[in-house]
């Protein structure tokens, strides 16, 4: 019985944290950053934000990995007002460090960061640990079934716990 109660409580918490995080109002920013992975879902959201006038600069994480093919294809083109970076390491932690360095080097005070809704909490935590810029998270909607969501709940629960225990940056970049 206790196991069922514990699993039910975890599922409810995971649902609130990863499936349905409260959306933040997106205002004007210096750049819109699209984190790597699930680029077919995330890139259009980032492009829409730039098209809507949120920022003039679109910044893409480029990894060369299959899940990021759409963003990597844009990075392969030489287009104005698009900046691409390769995080080192190829993780959310590496992206947080790279975004913080870009913000510092370009004088960006406000950034909108696009990632999947399940990834918003962890990415936000990493970015806050690394950057002094004001970060607004914009979630894109993944197309996952029940099994896909369950997998994301497990992965993000573990990764969020690790993010609290081992910060991405000991001090802002």
XYZ file of N, CA and C in Angstrom:
519
model
N 0.816 -1.196 0.000
C 0.000 0.000 0.000
C 0.860 1.261 0.000
N 1.912 1.261 0.831
C 2.805 2.410 0.919
C 3.502 2.652 -0.425
N 3.847 1.577 -1.116
C 4.491 1.692 -2.419
C 3.545 2.357 -3.425
N 2.296 1.982 -3.411
C 1.308 2.564 -4.315
C 1.123 4.052 -4.021
N 1.053 4.401 -2.761
C 0.912 5.806 -2.369
C 2.145 6.602 -2.808
N 3.326 6.028 -2.590
C 4.557 6.696 -2.991
C 4.644 6.899 -4.492
N 4.310 5.868 -5.256
C 4.330 5.986 -6.717
C 3.298 6.993 -7.224
N 2.149 6.991 -6.612
C 1.107 7.944 -7.000
C 1.550 9.381 -6.712
N 2.153 9.590 -5.560
C 2.642 10.929 -5.210
C 3.744 11.368 -6.170
N 4.671 10.460 -6.494
C 5.741 10.787 -7.437
C 5.173 11.126 -8.813
N 4.206 10.337 -9.281
C 3.588 10.614 -10.590
C 2.906 11.974 -10.604
N 2.215 12.303 -9.533
C 1.546 13.611 -9.465
C 2.570 14.744 -9.478
N 3.639 14.580 -8.735
C 4.692 15.593 -8.714
C 5.383 15.686 -10.077
N 5.699 14.540 -10.671
C 6.344 14.531 -11.988
C 5.447 15.184 -13.029
N 4.164 14.918 -12.971
C 3.218 15.541 -13.906
C 3.285 17.074 -13.792
N 3.240 17.557 -12.566
C 3.259 19.007 -12.349
C 4.592 19.632 -12.765
N 5.695 18.953 -12.473
C 7.017 19.511 -12.775
C 7.395 19.417 -14.250
N 7.054 18.299 -14.886
C 7.605 18.016 -16.213
C 6.587 18.026 -17.343
N 5.362 17.673 -17.067
C 4.363 17.647 -18.132
C 3.676 18.992 -18.279
N 3.405 19.597 -17.158
C 2.564 20.790 -17.158
C 3.176 21.934 -16.349
N 4.447 22.310 -16.640
C 5.014 23.417 -15.869
C 4.278 24.709 -16.199
N 4.128 25.599 -15.232
C 3.401 26.843 -15.505
C 4.165 27.679 -16.536
N 3.473 28.137 -17.568
C 4.165 28.942 -18.584
C 4.509 30.325 -18.041
N 5.677 30.798 -18.431
C 6.102 32.142 -18.039
C 5.773 33.103 -19.176
N 5.342 34.309 -18.862
C 5.102 35.274 -19.932
C 6.419 35.616 -20.626
N 6.383 35.607 -21.942
C 7.583 35.876 -22.733
C 7.513 37.299 -23.247
N 8.496 38.094 -22.843
C 8.577 39.476 -23.298
C 9.781 39.662 -24.192
N 10.106 40.888 -24.461
C 11.245 41.222 -25.322
C 12.535 40.746 -24.669
N 13.453 40.233 -25.484
C 14.726 39.718 -24.987
C 15.841 40.071 -25.960
N 17.072 39.854 -25.523
C 18.226 40.090 -26.377
C 18.446 38.940 -27.357
N 18.026 37.735 -26.970
C 18.205 36.563 -27.833
C 17.200 35.490 -27.448
N 16.873 34.655 -28.436
C 16.099 33.438 -28.209
C 17.061 32.280 -28.433
N 17.229 31.452 -27.411
C 18.149 30.317 -27.470
C 17.332 29.039 -27.531
N 17.662 28.171 -28.485
C 16.996 26.873 -28.608
C 17.998 25.803 -28.185
N 17.658 25.068 -27.128
C 18.534 24.008 -26.654
C 18.444 22.797 -27.577
N 19.509 22.014 -27.589
C 19.620 20.875 -28.495
C 18.701 19.728 -28.096
N 18.486 18.854 -29.055
C 17.635 17.695 -28.857
C 16.205 18.042 -29.221
N 15.477 17.104 -29.741
C 14.081 17.326 -30.134
C 13.937 18.598 -30.963
N 14.898 18.825 -31.860
C 14.919 20.072 -32.634
C 13.703 20.217 -33.537
N 13.142 19.129 -34.001
C 11.950 19.226 -34.854
C 10.801 19.870 -34.090
N 10.800 19.737 -32.785
C 9.768 20.325 -31.925
C 10.193 21.698 -31.398
N 11.444 21.848 -31.022
C 11.914 23.072 -30.365
C 12.226 24.201 -31.345
N 12.851 23.868 -32.476
C 13.263 24.896 -33.428
C 12.098 25.747 -33.929
N 10.958 25.155 -34.336
C 9.846 26.000 -34.783
C 9.359 26.966 -33.704
N 9.375 26.540 -32.452
C 8.967 27.430 -31.351
C 9.929 28.610 -31.249
N 11.218 28.352 -31.347
C 12.201 29.423 -31.302
C 12.071 30.368 -32.486
N 11.879 29.812 -33.675
C 11.712 30.643 -34.868
C 10.454 31.496 -34.767
N 9.375 30.916 -34.236
C 8.133 31.681 -34.059
C 8.346 32.859 -33.104
N 9.090 32.638 -32.033
C 9.351 33.723 -31.087
C 10.133 34.860 -31.746
N 11.123 34.521 -32.560
C 11.881 35.552 -33.273
C 10.974 36.251 -34.286
N 10.172 35.477 -35.016
C 9.243 36.066 -35.988
C 8.233 36.994 -35.319
N 7.870 36.675 -34.070
C 6.915 37.505 -33.319
C 7.576 38.738 -32.699
N 8.880 38.905 -32.905
C 9.571 40.100 -32.428
C 10.104 40.023 -31.008
N 10.155 38.818 -30.430
C 10.674 38.678 -29.072
C 12.154 39.070 -29.027
N 12.907 38.674 -30.044
C 14.333 39.017 -30.144
C 14.728 39.024 -31.610
N 15.831 39.693 -31.890
C 16.348 39.714 -33.257
C 17.296 38.552 -33.518
N 17.881 38.016 -32.461
C 18.915 36.989 -32.583
C 18.364 35.621 -32.183
N 18.558 34.622 -33.059
C 18.215 33.232 -32.768
C 19.527 32.500 -32.523
N 19.622 31.818 -31.397
C 20.838 31.118 -31.003
C 20.506 29.635 -30.893
N 21.290 28.812 -31.592
C 21.003 27.382 -31.649
C 22.162 26.564 -31.106
N 21.821 25.587 -30.301
C 22.798 24.615 -29.836
C 22.964 23.578 -30.932
N 24.190 23.372 -31.375
C 24.485 22.460 -32.479
C 25.277 21.277 -31.941
N 24.793 20.058 -32.231
C 25.442 18.887 -31.644
C 25.890 17.842 -32.655
N 25.315 17.846 -33.843
C 25.631 16.792 -34.801
C 24.962 15.470 -34.479
N 24.052 15.465 -33.531
C 23.346 14.243 -33.146
C 22.016 14.148 -33.888
N 21.497 12.944 -34.110
C 20.270 12.782 -34.910
C 19.074 13.592 -34.418
N 18.871 13.702 -33.122
C 17.729 14.434 -32.588
C 17.819 15.933 -32.794
N 18.955 16.395 -33.251
C 19.165 17.826 -33.429
C 19.352 18.190 -34.902
N 18.997 17.289 -35.808
C 19.267 17.475 -37.233
C 18.663 18.770 -37.789
N 17.463 19.125 -37.378
C 16.813 20.336 -37.921
C 17.601 21.591 -37.553
N 18.040 21.695 -36.310
C 18.823 22.865 -35.890
C 20.203 22.843 -36.528
N 20.818 21.675 -36.605
C 22.140 21.569 -37.219
C 22.098 21.966 -38.696
N 20.995 21.661 -39.374
C 20.856 22.056 -40.784
C 20.819 23.578 -40.917
N 20.132 24.253 -39.990
C 20.100 25.719 -40.008
C 21.503 26.258 -39.727
N 22.207 25.616 -38.807
C 23.561 26.066 -38.478
C 24.525 25.879 -39.641
N 24.253 24.920 -40.515
C 25.122 24.674 -41.672
C 25.013 25.796 -42.705
N 23.919 26.560 -42.644
C 23.734 27.692 -43.545
C 24.377 28.929 -42.916
N 24.785 29.853 -43.752
C 25.340 31.112 -43.230
C 24.227 32.146 -43.280
N 23.515 32.284 -42.158
C 22.365 33.179 -42.120
C 22.584 34.283 -41.106
N 22.211 35.502 -41.473
C 22.374 36.603 -40.513
C 21.446 36.422 -39.316
N 21.872 36.943 -38.191
C 21.116 36.948 -36.942
C 20.835 35.553 -36.404
N 21.648 34.581 -36.839
C 21.591 33.242 -36.253
C 22.991 32.900 -35.771
N 23.083 32.586 -34.492
C 24.338 32.205 -33.877
C 24.223 30.745 -33.458
N 25.240 29.975 -33.768
C 25.248 28.566 -33.366
C 26.448 28.317 -32.460
N 26.276 27.433 -31.525
C 27.368 27.065 -30.626
C 27.335 25.566 -30.393
N 28.487 25.014 -30.094
C 28.610 23.591 -29.769
C 28.926 23.505 -28.281
N 27.992 22.984 -27.492
C 28.254 22.900 -26.054
C 29.336 21.866 -25.751
N 30.088 22.143 -24.694
C 31.119 21.205 -24.269
C 31.021 21.060 -22.754
N 30.554 19.919 -22.300
C 30.162 18.717 -23.019
C 28.783 18.864 -23.664
N 28.405 17.877 -24.454
C 27.113 17.893 -25.156
C 25.999 17.488 -24.191
N 25.786 18.325 -23.197
C 24.770 18.071 -22.172
C 24.080 19.392 -21.850
N 23.031 19.317 -21.066
C 22.362 20.531 -20.611
C 23.318 21.378 -19.778
N 24.168 20.733 -19.006
C 25.172 21.457 -18.214
C 26.109 22.238 -19.133
N 26.574 21.590 -20.194
C 27.440 22.253 -21.165
C 26.731 23.395 -21.868
N 25.458 23.190 -22.172
C 24.680 24.260 -22.802
C 24.524 25.450 -21.861
N 24.279 25.182 -20.592
C 24.119 26.276 -19.617
C 25.387 27.106 -19.538
N 26.525 26.445 -19.510
C 27.805 27.174 -19.467
C 28.010 27.987 -20.741
N 27.713 27.381 -21.886
C 27.901 28.068 -23.171
C 26.960 29.262 -23.301
N 25.709 29.102 -22.912
C 24.743 30.205 -22.984
C 25.172 31.330 -22.051
N 25.640 30.991 -20.870
C 26.112 32.018 -19.932
C 27.287 32.791 -20.525
N 28.212 32.093 -21.159
C 29.361 32.767 -21.775
C 28.915 33.651 -22.936
N 27.974 33.173 -23.753
C 27.451 33.985 -24.854
C 26.770 35.244 -24.319
N 25.988 35.088 -23.252
C 25.299 36.242 -22.660
C 26.316 37.265 -22.153
N 27.315 36.777 -21.462
C 28.347 37.675 -20.937
C 29.102 38.370 -22.077
N 29.526 37.608 -23.072
C 30.334 38.154 -24.168
C 29.560 39.112 -25.066
N 28.242 38.907 -25.175
C 27.418 39.746 -26.049
C 26.631 40.813 -25.299
N 26.761 40.838 -23.979
C 26.046 41.830 -23.186
C 24.547 41.589 -23.132
N 24.134 40.333 -23.236
C 22.707 40.015 -23.174
C 22.263 39.993 -21.719
N 21.247 40.769 -21.423
C 20.695 40.804 -20.067
C 19.448 39.939 -19.924
N 18.742 39.742 -21.032
C 17.494 38.969 -21.010
C 17.506 37.973 -22.155
N 17.223 36.718 -21.823
C 17.257 35.640 -22.802
C 16.001 34.799 -22.646
N 15.426 34.402 -23.769
C 14.348 33.426 -23.768
C 14.958 32.106 -24.224
N 14.775 31.056 -23.455
C 15.345 29.752 -23.770
C 14.215 28.781 -24.068
N 14.308 28.132 -25.229
C 13.295 27.177 -25.672
C 13.808 25.758 -25.447
N 12.984 24.962 -24.812
C 13.246 23.540 -24.651
C 11.903 22.841 -24.473
N 11.908 21.539 -24.479
C 10.671 20.776 -24.291
C 10.127 20.997 -22.887
N 8.800 20.918 -22.735
C 8.197 21.175 -21.430
C 8.795 20.292 -20.334
N 9.099 19.035 -20.656
C 9.643 18.144 -19.634
C 11.040 18.577 -19.183
N 11.707 19.391 -19.952
C 13.089 19.777 -19.703
C 13.201 21.183 -19.100
N 12.087 21.899 -19.009
C 12.098 23.297 -18.575
C 12.692 23.454 -17.171
N 12.277 22.657 -16.215
C 12.740 22.815 -14.821
C 14.247 22.636 -14.704
N 14.743 21.548 -15.272
C 16.175 21.249 -15.131
C 17.023 22.270 -15.889
N 16.633 22.587 -17.119
C 17.393 23.565 -17.902
C 17.390 24.928 -17.205
N 16.251 25.313 -16.667
C 16.146 26.586 -15.953
C 17.083 26.612 -14.748
N 17.136 25.524 -14.012
C 18.013 25.440 -12.846
C 19.471 25.569 -13.268
N 19.887 24.837 -14.296
C 21.274 24.919 -14.775
C 21.610 26.332 -15.243
N 20.729 26.937 -16.007
C 20.987 28.285 -16.518
C 21.087 29.297 -15.376
N 20.227 29.174 -14.392
C 20.279 30.082 -13.240
C 21.565 29.890 -12.444
N 22.084 28.666 -12.411
C 23.325 28.399 -11.697
C 24.528 29.010 -12.418
N 24.419 29.219 -13.733
C 25.574 29.644 -14.535
C 25.541 31.092 -14.995
N 24.378 31.684 -15.097
C 24.289 32.993 -15.727
C 23.608 34.012 -14.825
N 24.041 35.247 -14.977
C 23.396 36.340 -14.260
C 22.315 36.993 -15.116
N 22.184 36.576 -16.364
C 21.140 37.117 -17.236
C 19.773 36.657 -16.737
N 18.771 37.440 -17.041
C 17.400 37.034 -16.714
C 16.949 36.036 -17.774
N 16.570 34.862 -17.331
C 16.204 33.770 -18.232
C 14.707 33.520 -18.133
N 14.039 33.528 -19.280
C 12.639 33.126 -19.357
C 12.582 31.843 -20.156
N 11.947 30.834 -19.600
C 11.842 29.548 -20.285
C 10.561 29.510 -21.111
N 10.680 29.005 -22.336
C 9.537 28.825 -23.235
C 9.497 27.354 -23.620
N 8.491 26.657 -23.151
C 8.391 25.227 -23.417
C 7.756 24.933 -24.765
N 8.318 23.933 -25.428
C 7.697 23.416 -26.648
C 7.007 22.106 -26.281
N 5.983 21.789 -27.029
C 5.144 20.634 -26.683
C 5.616 19.360 -27.379
N 6.142 18.405 -26.610
C 6.551 17.144 -27.210
C 5.338 16.275 -27.547
N 5.505 15.427 -28.519
C 4.455 14.496 -28.911
C 4.824 13.120 -28.358
N 4.477 12.884 -27.103
C 4.834 11.646 -26.426
C 3.577 10.913 -25.983
N 3.621 9.619 -26.058
C 2.553 8.804 -25.503
C 2.805 8.554 -24.026
N 1.969 7.740 -23.409
C 2.081 7.467 -21.972
C 3.437 6.871 -21.606
N 3.924 5.939 -22.400
C 5.216 5.307 -22.112
C 6.344 6.322 -22.267
N 6.277 7.165 -23.291
C 7.277 8.201 -23.490
C 7.318 9.183 -22.335
N 6.134 9.578 -21.859
C 6.091 10.493 -20.716
C 6.643 9.835 -19.462
N 6.313 8.577 -19.246
C 6.815 7.879 -18.065
C 8.345 7.843 -18.087
N 8.910 7.544 -19.256
C 10.370 7.551 -19.388
C 10.962 8.915 -19.089
N 10.315 9.960 -19.588
C 10.786 11.330 -19.321
C 10.671 11.672 -17.840
N 9.581 11.225 -17.199
C 9.407 11.489 -15.771
C 10.555 10.866 -14.971
N 10.919 9.634 -15.309
C 12.004 8.955 -14.601
C 13.322 9.684 -14.854
N 13.630 9.944 -16.137
C 14.895 10.597 -16.486
C 15.010 11.988 -15.871
N 13.973 12.793 -15.993
C 14.034 14.158 -15.479
C 14.036 14.202 -13.955
N 13.359 13.273 -13.309
C 13.397 13.218 -11.838
C 14.821 12.978 -11.351
N 15.487 12.012 -11.954
C 16.865 11.700 -11.566
C 17.805 12.858 -11.905
N 17.651 13.407 -13.097
C 18.545 14.482 -13.540
C 18.328 15.764 -12.738
N 17.084 16.067 -12.386
C 16.817 17.257 -11.578
C 17.422 17.104 -10.183
N 17.313 15.927 -9.622
C 17.926 15.661 -8.321
C 19.442 15.851 -8.410
N 20.053 15.318 -9.454
C 21.501 15.481 -9.642
C 21.878 16.950 -9.816
N 21.016 17.715 -10.475
C 21.286 19.138 -10.696
C 21.298 19.931 -9.397
N 20.473 19.520 -8.463
C 20.442 20.186 -7.158
C 21.672 19.791 -6.343
N 22.027 18.507 -6.410
C 23.151 18.015 -5.623
C 24.506 18.425 -6.192
N 24.580 18.576 -7.523
C 25.839 18.929 -8.182
C 25.560 20.038 -9.190
N 25.636 21.292 -8.770
C 25.308 22.413 -9.646
C 26.166 22.437 -10.922
N 25.579 22.956 -11.991
C 26.285 23.048 -13.271
C 27.455 24.014 -13.187
N 27.313 25.049 -12.397
C 28.375 26.047 -12.226
C 28.477 26.395 -10.745
N 29.682 26.378 -10.239
C 29.881 26.744 -8.838
C 29.585 28.228 -8.642
N 29.807 29.003 -9.693
C 29.494 30.441 -9.673
C 29.103 30.833 -11.077
N 28.371 31.924 -11.247
C 27.961 32.342 -12.593
C 29.162 32.552 -13.505
N 28.983 32.214 -14.767
C 30.028 32.381 -15.781
C 30.159 33.842 -16.122
